Amino acid sequence: MKRTGSKVSIAVIRRLPRYYRHLSELRQQGTVRISSSALGKAMGLTASQIRQDLFCFGGFGQQGYGYNVEKLREEIGEILGIDRGHTAVVLGVGNLGHALIQNFKFGNNGFNVEAAFDINDEVIGTTVGNIPVYGVDELDQFLREHRVDIGVITVPRSVAPVVAQQLADGGVRGIWNFANVELKLENAEDVVVENVHFADSLLTLSYMICQTADDKETEE
Amino acid sequence: MKRTGSKVSIAVIRRLPRYYRHLSELRQQGTVRISSSALGKAMGLTASQIRQDLFCFGGFGQQGYGYNVEKLREEIGEILGIDRGHTAVVLGVGNLGHALIQNFKFGNNGFNVEAAFDINDEVIGTTVGNIPVYGVDELDQFLREHRVDIGVITVPRSVAPVVAQQLADGGVRGIWNFANVELKLENAEDVVVENVHFADSLLTLSYMICQTADDKETEE
């Protein structure tokens, strides 16, 4: 499916997964259709913002009817690539790697985890949540023999750049980076890196609790 | 310190931690000052966006000079509340709780983790990265006896709402929620909830690798 997606702003793109999440919740609750204002209220956006966002992707709403939850969810899921059968490998089977493999629903987001890699002899050769764990020295061969779309990096930040380059050289198309270090890849213009920065989220919370406290002081 | 912060849009607020992160990196690299266009380039924003954002908080730049990295970082850190001596407790010492306590730099973000809580007898009474682990039945008392600003929730989603309400009732001001479930708190208008949704990040990556592939097909 081709869309005008490449012209869409990164801010809109980043809201799409949130739409998908909220629509999935509405669907689970049995909601059949929803107005842009009700969807906006649930997501903290204005109705006009919602209409603008969805218009970028062809606009699915109908005047006076609102959006069909099931259909809009499906369309957004398709835009996000949930139906593409993406594959992933996890690099690093420490606490975070374990937590992701065992608790994060990769499947719900269209990803199948094919294998995990580590340097620790105690986990190599075992399985974690049905996923086989191989030694990192087997990564290159694995990438040659399997189509792997993304690598999930949960290794310590000191080794993350090396592992990331190995993934890029091995042909992955994306890297989901939890290592809290900027990855500068060589010969890999097409490889997309998505960084997860826990600190950004915690600092937003920090800001917000300060504001609440300040507002209270002002009232008193 | 009072600012006009409460009128600032959530989009700007969410960019502040990113400014802080980029400025911290620049400082580590020894950069003394930076223009709005160079800072914008590093962050994927326009120079005018940068000037607008920072103007919300009083505007720190100087025409023709740019921003003093150290000073701007300090000011943004202050706005974010990094100097407030915030305290945290971690609920759930499974894989994710372990990963956060052992690897996430709470201190760099102005938070001190005071204690962790779990229901598992095997971890209760131990320490993880110097943090004592107590039984969840000790949480109420702990909250009465200590000033705890935020609770970090890494428990399974089935029990997250109960734990969150307990934290709110115990007087925390914020909840950092990794449980991937919407928390509806009662009698807690002042308690800020910041949700970490791993899926939003993975789906953004999913979208972007699809775009790259589509662009390639178009070229071919």
CSV table of C-alpha atoms in Angstrom, one decimal:
chain,number,residue,atom,x,y,z
A,1,MET,CA,0.0,0.0,0.0
A,2,LYS,CA,1.4,3.4,-1.0
A,3,ARG,CA,0.4,6.6,0.9
A,4,THR,CA,1.6,10.1,1.1
A,5,GLY,CA,3.1,9.1,4.4
A,6,SER,CA,6.7,10.3,3.6
A,7,LYS,CA,5.4,13.9,3.6
A,8,VAL,CA,3.8,13.5,7.0
A,9,SER,CA,5.4,15.4,9.9
A,10,ILE,CA,7.2,13.4,12.6
A,11,ALA,CA,4.7,14.8,15.2
A,12,VAL,CA,1.8,13.3,13.4
A,13,ILE,CA,3.6,10.0,12.9
A,14,ARG,CA,4.4,9.8,16.6
A,15,ARG,CA,0.7,10.2,17.4
A,16,LEU,CA,-0.4,7.3,15.2
A,17,PRO,CA,0.6,4.6,17.7
A,18,ARG,CA,-1.4,6.5,20.3
A,19,TYR,CA,-4.4,6.5,18.0
A,20,TYR,CA,-3.9,2.8,17.5
A,21,ARG,CA,-3.6,2.2,21.2
A,22,HIS,CA,-6.7,4.2,22.1
A,23,LEU,CA,-8.8,2.6,19.3
A,24,SER,CA,-7.7,-0.9,20.4
A,25,GLU,CA,-9.0,0.0,23.9
A,26,LEU,CA,-12.3,1.4,22.6
A,27,ARG,CA,-12.7,-1.8,20.5
A,28,GLN,CA,-12.1,-4.0,23.5
A,29,GLN,CA,-14.7,-2.0,25.4
A,30,GLY,CA,-17.1,-2.7,22.5
A,31,THR,CA,-17.3,0.9,21.2
A,32,VAL,CA,-18.4,0.8,17.5
A,33,ARG,CA,-18.1,4.4,16.5
A,34,ILE,CA,-16.6,7.6,18.0
A,35,SER,CA,-16.7,11.3,17.2
A,36,SER,CA,-13.5,13.2,16.8
A,37,SER,CA,-14.3,15.2,19.9
A,38,ALA,CA,-14.7,12.1,22.1
A,39,LEU,CA,-11.6,10.5,20.6
A,40,GLY,CA,-9.8,13.9,21.2
A,41,LYS,CA,-10.9,14.0,24.8
A,42,ALA,CA,-9.6,10.5,25.5
A,43,MET,CA,-6.3,11.4,23.9
A,44,GLY,CA,-5.9,15.0,25.2
A,45,LEU,CA,-6.1,16.5,21.7
A,46,THR,CA,-8.7,18.8,20.1
A,47,ALA,CA,-11.3,17.5,17.7
A,48,SER,CA,-9.8,19.7,15.0
A,49,GLN,CA,-6.4,18.2,15.7
A,50,ILE,CA,-7.8,14.7,15.3
A,51,ARG,CA,-9.5,15.6,12.0
A,52,GLN,CA,-6.3,17.2,10.7
A,53,ASP,CA,-4.1,14.2,11.7
A,54,LEU,CA,-6.4,11.6,10.1
A,55,PHE,CA,-6.9,13.8,7.0
A,56,CYS,CA,-3.1,13.4,6.3
A,57,PHE,CA,-3.8,9.7,5.8
A,58,GLY,CA,-6.8,10.0,3.6
A,59,GLY,CA,-9.4,11.0,6.3
A,60,PHE,CA,-11.6,8.2,7.4
A,61,GLY,CA,-14.4,10.1,9.2
A,62,GLN,CA,-17.9,10.8,8.0
A,63,GLN,CA,-19.6,14.1,8.8
A,64,GLY,CA,-22.2,13.6,11.6
A,65,TYR,CA,-21.3,9.9,12.1
A,66,GLY,CA,-17.7,10.1,13.4
A,67,TYR,CA,-15.2,7.3,13.0
A,68,ASN,CA,-15.9,3.5,12.7
A,69,VAL,CA,-13.5,2.3,15.5
A,70,GLU,CA,-12.8,-1.1,14.0
A,71,LYS,CA,-12.1,0.2,10.5
A,72,LEU,CA,-10.0,3.2,11.6
A,73,ARG,CA,-8.0,0.9,13.9
A,74,GLU,CA,-7.4,-1.5,11.0
A,75,GLU,CA,-6.4,1.3,8.6
A,76,ILE,CA,-4.0,2.9,11.1
A,77,GLY,CA,-2.6,-0.5,11.9
A,78,GLU,CA,-1.9,-1.0,8.2
A,79,ILE,CA,-0.2,2.4,7.9
A,80,LEU,CA,2.0,1.5,10.9
A,81,GLY,CA,2.9,-1.8,9.2
A,82,ILE,CA,1.4,-4.1,11.8
A,83,ASP,CA,0.4,-6.5,9.0
A,84,ARG,CA,3.8,-6.8,7.4
A,85,GLY,CA,5.1,-9.7,9.4
A,86,HIS,CA,8.2,-7.9,10.8
A,87,THR,CA,10.9,-9.9,12.5
A,88,ALA,CA,13.2,-9.0,15.3
A,89,VAL,CA,16.2,-10.2,17.2
A,90,VAL,CA,17.1,-9.1,20.8
A,91,LEU,CA,20.7,-8.2,21.6
A,92,GLY,CA,21.4,-8.6,25.3
A,93,VAL,CA,19.5,-11.0,27.6
A,94,GLY,CA,20.1,-9.2,30.9
A,95,ASN,CA,17.3,-7.9,33.0
A,96,LEU,CA,15.9,-5.5,30.4
A,97,GLY,CA,16.2,-8.1,27.6
A,98,HIS,CA,14.4,-10.6,29.8
A,99,ALA,CA,11.7,-8.1,30.7
A,100,LEU,CA,11.0,-7.3,27.0
A,101,ILE,CA,11.1,-10.8,25.7
A,102,GLN,CA,8.9,-12.2,28.5
A,103,ASN,CA,6.4,-9.3,29.1
A,104,PHE,CA,6.3,-7.0,26.0
A,105,LYS,CA,3.7,-8.1,23.5
A,106,PHE,CA,5.8,-7.9,20.3
A,107,GLY,CA,3.2,-10.0,18.5
A,108,ASN,CA,0.4,-7.4,19.2
A,109,ASN,CA,2.6,-4.8,17.4
A,110,GLY,CA,3.3,-7.0,14.4
A,111,PHE,CA,6.7,-8.3,15.3
A,112,ASN,CA,7.9,-11.8,15.8
A,113,VAL,CA,11.1,-12.3,17.9
A,114,GLU,CA,13.2,-14.9,16.1
A,115,ALA,CA,16.2,-15.1,18.4
A,116,ALA,CA,18.2,-13.4,21.2
A,117,PHE,CA,21.9,-13.0,21.6
A,118,ASP,CA,24.2,-12.6,24.5
A,119,ILE,CA,27.8,-13.1,25.6
A,120,ASN,CA,27.0,-14.8,28.9
A,121,ASP,CA,27.6,-18.6,28.8
A,122,GLU,CA,24.9,-19.1,31.4
A,123,VAL,CA,22.1,-18.0,29.1
A,124,ILE,CA,23.6,-19.0,25.7
A,125,GLY,CA,21.9,-22.3,24.6
A,126,THR,CA,18.8,-21.7,26.8
A,127,THR,CA,15.4,-20.3,25.8
A,128,VAL,CA,13.7,-17.2,27.3
A,129,GLY,CA,10.0,-17.2,26.8
A,130,ASN,CA,10.4,-19.8,23.9
A,131,ILE,CA,13.0,-17.6,22.2
A,132,PRO,CA,16.4,-19.3,21.7
A,133,VAL,CA,19.5,-17.5,23.0
A,134,TYR,CA,22.6,-17.7,20.9
A,135,GLY,CA,26.1,-16.4,21.4
A,136,VAL,CA,26.9,-13.0,19.9
A,137,ASP,CA,29.5,-14.7,17.7
A,138,GLU,CA,26.6,-16.4,15.9
A,139,LEU,CA,24.9,-13.1,15.0
A,140,ASP,CA,26.5,-12.5,11.6
A,141,GLN,CA,25.6,-16.0,10.4
A,142,PHE,CA,22.1,-15.7,11.7
A,143,LEU,CA,21.6,-12.4,9.9
A,144,ARG,CA,22.9,-13.9,6.7
A,145,GLU,CA,20.5,-16.9,6.9
A,146,HIS,CA,17.3,-15.1,8.2
A,147,ARG,CA,15.4,-12.0,7.1
A,148,VAL,CA,15.6,-9.8,10.3
A,149,ASP,CA,13.9,-6.5,10.1
A,150,ILE,CA,14.9,-4.9,13.4
A,151,GLY,CA,17.4,-5.5,16.2
A,152,VAL,CA,16.5,-4.6,19.7
A,153,ILE,CA,19.5,-3.3,21.6
A,154,THR,CA,19.5,-3.8,25.4
A,155,VAL,CA,23.3,-4.4,25.8
A,156,PRO,CA,25.4,-2.1,28.0
A,157,ARG,CA,26.0,1.3,26.3
A,158,SER,CA,29.8,0.6,26.0
A,159,VAL,CA,29.2,-2.2,23.5
A,160,ALA,CA,26.0,-0.9,21.9
A,161,PRO,CA,27.7,1.0,19.0
A,162,VAL,CA,29.6,-2.2,17.9
A,163,VAL,CA,26.5,-4.4,18.1
A,164,ALA,CA,24.5,-1.7,16.2
A,165,GLN,CA,27.0,-1.6,13.4
A,166,GLN,CA,27.0,-5.4,13.2
A,167,LEU,CA,23.2,-5.3,12.9
A,168,ALA,CA,23.3,-2.6,10.2
A,169,ASP,CA,26.0,-4.5,8.3
A,170,GLY,CA,23.9,-7.6,8.5
A,171,GLY,CA,21.0,-5.9,6.8
A,172,VAL,CA,18.5,-5.0,9.4
A,173,ARG,CA,16.2,-2.1,8.5
A,174,GLY,CA,15.7,-0.7,12.0
A,175,ILE,CA,17.2,-0.6,15.4
A,176,TRP,CA,15.2,-0.2,18.6
A,177,ASN,CA,17.8,1.2,21.0
A,178,PHE,CA,17.4,1.0,24.7
A,179,ALA,CA,21.1,1.6,25.4
A,180,ASN,CA,20.9,5.3,26.1
A,181,VAL,CA,23.7,6.2,23.7
A,182,GLU,CA,23.5,7.9,20.3
A,183,LEU,CA,24.3,5.4,17.6
A,184,LYS,CA,26.3,6.7,14.7
A,185,LEU,CA,26.2,4.1,12.0
A,186,GLU,CA,28.4,3.9,9.0
A,187,ASN,CA,27.2,2.9,5.5
A,188,ALA,CA,23.7,2.6,6.8
A,189,GLU,CA,21.6,5.6,5.6
A,190,ASP,CA,18.6,3.4,5.3
A,191,VAL,CA,18.7,2.0,8.8
A,192,VAL,CA,16.3,3.8,11.1
A,193,VAL,CA,17.2,4.1,14.7
A,194,GLU,CA,14.5,4.6,17.3
A,195,ASN,CA,15.9,5.5,20.7
A,196,VAL,CA,14.0,4.8,23.9
A,197,HIS,CA,15.0,7.5,26.4
A,198,PHE,CA,13.5,6.6,29.8
A,199,ALA,CA,15.0,9.9,31.2
A,200,ASP,CA,12.8,12.0,28.9
A,201,SER,CA,9.7,10.5,30.4
A,202,LEU,CA,10.9,10.8,34.0
A,203,LEU,CA,12.0,14.4,33.5
A,204,THR,CA,8.5,15.2,32.1
A,205,LEU,CA,7.0,13.7,35.3
A,206,SER,CA,9.5,15.7,37.4
A,207,TYR,CA,8.4,18.9,35.7
A,208,MET,CA,4.8,18.1,36.2
A,209,ILE,CA,5.0,17.3,39.9
A,210,CYS,CA,6.9,20.6,40.3
A,211,GLN,CA,4.1,22.5,38.6
A,212,THR,CA,1.4,20.9,40.7
A,213,ALA,CA,3.3,21.8,43.8
A,214,ASP,CA,3.8,25.4,42.6
A,215,ASP,CA,0.1,25.8,41.7
A,216,LYS,CA,-0.8,24.6,45.2
A,217,GLU,CA,1.6,27.1,46.8
A,218,THR,CA,0.0,29.9,44.7
A,219,GLU,CA,-3.5,28.9,45.9
A,220,GLU,CA,-2.5,28.8,49.5
B,1,MET,CA,11.2,29.5,41.5
B,2,LYS,CA,8.0,30.5,39.7
B,3,ARG,CA,7.6,30.6,36.0
B,4,THR,CA,4.9,30.9,33.5
B,5,GLY,CA,5.3,27.2,33.0
B,6,SER,CA,1.7,26.1,33.7
B,7,LYS,CA,0.6,27.9,30.5
B,8,VAL,CA,3.2,26.1,28.4
B,9,SER,CA,1.9,23.5,25.9
B,10,ILE,CA,2.6,19.8,26.6
B,11,ALA,CA,4.5,19.5,23.3
B,12,VAL,CA,7.0,22.1,24.5
B,13,ILE,CA,7.3,20.5,27.9
B,14,ARG,CA,8.0,17.1,26.3
B,15,ARG,CA,10.8,18.7,24.4
B,16,LEU,CA,12.5,20.1,27.5
B,17,PRO,CA,14.1,16.8,28.6
B,18,ARG,CA,15.4,16.4,25.0
B,19,TYR,CA,17.0,19.9,25.3
B,20,TYR,CA,18.5,18.9,28.6
B,21,ARG,CA,19.9,15.6,27.1
B,22,HIS,CA,21.4,17.3,24.1
B,23,LEU,CA,22.9,20.1,26.1
B,24,SER,CA,24.4,17.6,28.6
B,25,GLU,CA,26.0,15.8,25.6
B,26,LEU,CA,27.3,19.1,24.2
B,27,ARG,CA,28.7,20.0,27.6
B,28,GLN,CA,30.5,16.6,27.9
B,29,GLN,CA,32.0,17.3,24.5
B,30,GLY,CA,33.3,20.6,25.8
B,31,THR,CA,31.1,22.8,23.7
B,32,VAL,CA,30.8,26.2,25.3
B,33,ARG,CA,28.1,27.9,23.2
B,34,ILE,CA,25.8,26.9,20.4
B,35,SER,CA,23.5,28.7,17.9
B,36,SER,CA,19.8,27.9,17.7
B,37,SER,CA,20.4,26.5,14.2
B,38,ALA,CA,23.1,24.1,15.3
B,39,LEU,CA,21.1,23.0,18.3
B,40,GLY,CA,18.1,22.6,16.1
B,41,LYS,CA,20.1,20.5,13.6
B,42,ALA,CA,21.2,18.2,16.4
B,43,MET,CA,17.6,17.8,17.6
B,44,GLY,CA,15.8,17.7,14.3
B,45,LEU,CA,14.0,21.0,15.0
B,46,THR,CA,14.2,24.4,13.1
B,47,ALA,CA,16.1,27.3,14.6
B,48,SER,CA,12.9,29.2,14.9
B,49,GLN,CA,11.2,26.4,16.8
B,50,ILE,CA,14.1,26.4,19.2
B,51,ARG,CA,13.9,30.1,19.8
B,52,GLN,CA,10.1,29.9,20.3
B,53,ASP,CA,10.4,27.0,22.8
B,54,LEU,CA,13.1,28.7,24.9
B,55,PHE,CA,11.2,32.0,24.7
B,56,CYS,CA,8.4,30.3,26.6
B,57,PHE,CA,10.7,30.0,29.6
B,58,GLY,CA,12.1,33.5,29.5
B,59,GLY,CA,14.5,33.1,26.5
B,60,PHE,CA,18.1,32.6,27.3
B,61,GLY,CA,19.7,33.4,23.9
B,62,GLN,CA,21.7,36.4,22.9
B,63,GLN,CA,21.4,37.7,19.3
B,64,GLY,CA,24.6,36.8,17.4
B,65,TYR,CA,26.1,34.8,20.2
B,66,GLY,CA,23.7,31.9,20.6
B,67,TYR,CA,23.2,30.0,23.8
B,68,ASN,CA,25.7,29.4,26.6
B,69,VAL,CA,25.5,25.6,26.9
B,70,GLU,CA,26.3,25.3,30.6
B,71,LYS,CA,23.9,28.1,31.6
B,72,LEU,CA,21.1,26.9,29.4
B,73,ARG,CA,21.5,23.3,30.6
B,74,GLU,CA,21.4,24.5,34.2
B,75,GLU,CA,18.3,26.7,33.6
B,76,ILE,CA,16.4,23.9,31.9
B,77,GLY,CA,17.5,21.4,34.6
B,78,GLU,CA,16.1,23.8,37.2
B,79,ILE,CA,12.8,24.2,35.2
B,80,LEU,CA,12.6,20.4,35.1
B,81,GLY,CA,13.1,20.2,38.8
B,82,ILE,CA,16.4,18.3,38.8
B,83,ASP,CA,17.6,20.3,41.8
B,84,ARG,CA,14.5,19.5,44.0
B,85,GLY,CA,15.8,16.4,45.7
B,86,HIS,CA,12.9,14.2,44.5
B,87,THR,CA,12.5,10.8,46.0
B,88,ALA,CA,11.2,7.6,44.5
B,89,VAL,CA,10.2,4.1,45.4
B,90,VAL,CA,10.0,1.2,42.9
B,91,LEU,CA,7.1,-1.2,43.0
B,92,GLY,CA,7.9,-4.6,41.6
B,93,VAL,CA,11.4,-6.0,41.6
B,94,GLY,CA,11.1,-8.4,38.6
B,95,ASN,CA,13.2,-8.1,35.5
B,96,LEU,CA,12.2,-4.6,34.6
B,97,GLY,CA,12.4,-3.3,38.2
B,98,HIS,CA,15.9,-4.8,38.4
B,99,ALA,CA,16.9,-3.3,35.1
B,100,LEU,CA,15.7,0.2,36.2
B,101,ILE,CA,17.2,0.1,39.7
B,102,GLN,CA,20.5,-1.3,38.5
B,103,ASN,CA,21.0,0.5,35.2
B,104,PHE,CA,18.9,3.6,35.0
B,105,LYS,CA,20.6,6.7,36.3
B,106,PHE,CA,17.9,8.0,38.6
B,107,GLY,CA,20.4,10.3,40.2
B,108,ASN,CA,21.3,12.1,37.0
B,109,ASN,CA,17.7,13.0,36.7
B,110,GLY,CA,17.4,14.4,40.3
B,111,PHE,CA,15.7,11.3,41.8
B,112,ASN,CA,16.9,9.3,44.7
B,113,VAL,CA,15.4,5.8,45.0
B,114,GLU,CA,14.7,5.1,48.7
B,115,ALA,CA,13.3,1.6,48.6
B,116,ALA,CA,11.7,-1.1,46.4
B,117,PHE,CA,8.7,-3.3,47.2
B,118,ASP,CA,7.7,-6.8,46.0
B,119,ILE,CA,5.6,-9.7,47.0
B,120,ASN,CA,8.2,-12.3,46.3
B,121,ASP,CA,9.8,-13.7,49.5
B,122,GLU,CA,13.0,-14.5,47.6
B,123,VAL,CA,13.8,-10.8,47.0
B,124,ILE,CA,12.1,-9.3,50.2
B,125,GLY,CA,14.9,-8.5,52.7
B,126,THR,CA,17.6,-8.3,50.0
B,127,THR,CA,19.1,-5.3,48.4
B,128,VAL,CA,19.2,-4.6,44.7
B,129,GLY,CA,21.9,-2.1,43.7
B,130,ASN,CA,22.1,-0.9,47.4
B,131,ILE,CA,18.3,-0.3,47.5
B,132,PRO,CA,16.5,-2.3,50.2
B,133,VAL,CA,13.6,-4.5,49.0
B,134,TYR,CA,10.5,-4.6,51.4
B,135,GLY,CA,7.3,-6.5,51.3
B,136,VAL,CA,4.4,-4.7,49.7
B,137,ASP,CA,2.6,-5.0,53.0
B,138,GLU,CA,5.1,-2.5,54.4
B,139,LEU,CA,4.4,0.1,51.7
B,140,ASP,CA,1.7,2.0,53.6
B,141,GLN,CA,3.9,2.4,56.7
B,142,PHE,CA,6.9,3.4,54.6
B,143,LEU,CA,4.8,6.1,52.8
B,144,ARG,CA,3.7,7.5,56.2
B,145,GLU,CA,7.2,7.7,57.5
B,146,HIS,CA,9.0,9.0,54.5
B,147,ARG,CA,8.4,11.8,52.0
B,148,VAL,CA,8.1,9.9,48.7
B,149,ASP,CA,7.6,12.0,45.6
B,150,ILE,CA,7.0,9.3,43.0
B,151,GLY,CA,6.2,5.6,42.7
B,152,VAL,CA,7.7,3.7,39.8
B,153,ILE,CA,5.3,0.9,38.8
B,154,THR,CA,6.8,-2.2,37.2
B,155,VAL,CA,4.3,-4.8,38.6
B,156,PRO,CA,2.1,-6.9,36.3
B,157,ARG,CA,-0.8,-4.9,34.8
B,158,SER,CA,-3.4,-6.9,36.8
B,159,VAL,CA,-2.2,-5.5,40.1
B,160,ALA,CA,-1.0,-2.1,38.9
B,161,PRO,CA,-4.2,-0.2,39.6
B,162,VAL,CA,-4.3,-1.4,43.2
B,163,VAL,CA,-0.7,-0.5,43.8
B,164,ALA,CA,-1.2,2.9,42.1
B,165,GLN,CA,-4.1,3.7,44.3
B,166,GLN,CA,-2.1,2.7,47.4
B,167,LEU,CA,0.7,5.1,46.3
B,168,ALA,CA,-1.8,7.9,45.7
B,169,ASP,CA,-3.5,7.4,49.0
B,170,GLY,CA,0.0,7.3,50.6
B,171,GLY,CA,0.6,10.8,49.3
B,172,VAL,CA,3.0,10.5,46.3
B,173,ARG,CA,2.8,13.3,43.8
B,174,GLY,CA,3.5,11.3,40.7
B,175,ILE,CA,3.5,7.8,39.3
B,176,TRP,CA,5.9,6.6,36.6
B,177,ASN,CA,3.9,3.7,35.1
B,178,PHE,CA,5.5,0.9,33.1
B,179,ALA,CA,2.5,-1.4,33.5
B,180,ASN,CA,0.9,-0.6,30.2
B,181,VAL,CA,-2.5,-0.1,31.6
B,182,GLU,CA,-4.5,3.1,32.1
B,183,LEU,CA,-4.6,4.1,35.8
B,184,LYS,CA,-7.8,5.6,37.0
B,185,LEU,CA,-7.1,7.0,40.5
B,186,GLU,CA,-9.7,8.1,43.0
B,187,ASN,CA,-9.4,11.2,45.1
B,188,ALA,CA,-6.1,12.0,43.5
B,189,GLU,CA,-6.5,15.0,41.2
B,190,ASP,CA,-3.1,16.2,42.1
B,191,VAL,CA,-1.3,13.0,41.3
B,192,VAL,CA,0.4,13.1,37.9
B,193,VAL,CA,0.7,9.8,36.0
B,194,GLU,CA,3.3,9.4,33.3
B,195,ASN,CA,2.9,6.3,31.2
B,196,VAL,CA,5.7,4.6,29.4
B,197,HIS,CA,4.4,2.9,26.3
B,198,PHE,CA,7.1,0.9,24.7
B,199,ALA,CA,4.6,0.0,21.9
B,200,ASP,CA,4.3,3.6,20.8
B,201,SER,CA,8.1,3.7,20.2
B,202,LEU,CA,8.2,0.3,18.4
B,203,LEU,CA,5.2,1.2,16.2
B,204,THR,CA,6.9,4.4,15.2
B,205,LEU,CA,9.9,2.3,14.1
B,206,SER,CA,7.6,-0.1,12.3
B,207,TYR,CA,6.1,2.8,10.3
B,208,MET,CA,9.5,4.3,9.5
B,209,ILE,CA,11.0,1.0,8.2
B,210,CYS,CA,7.9,0.6,6.0
B,211,GLN,CA,8.5,4.1,4.6
B,212,THR,CA,12.1,3.4,3.8
B,213,ALA,CA,11.1,0.2,2.0
B,214,ASP,CA,8.4,2.0,0.1
B,215,ASP,CA,10.7,4.8,-0.9
B,216,LYS,CA,13.2,2.2,-2.2
B,217,GLU,CA,10.5,0.5,-4.2
B,218,THR,CA,9.6,3.8,-5.8
B,219,GLU,CA,13.2,4.5,-6.8
B,220,GLU,CA,13.6,1.0,-8.3
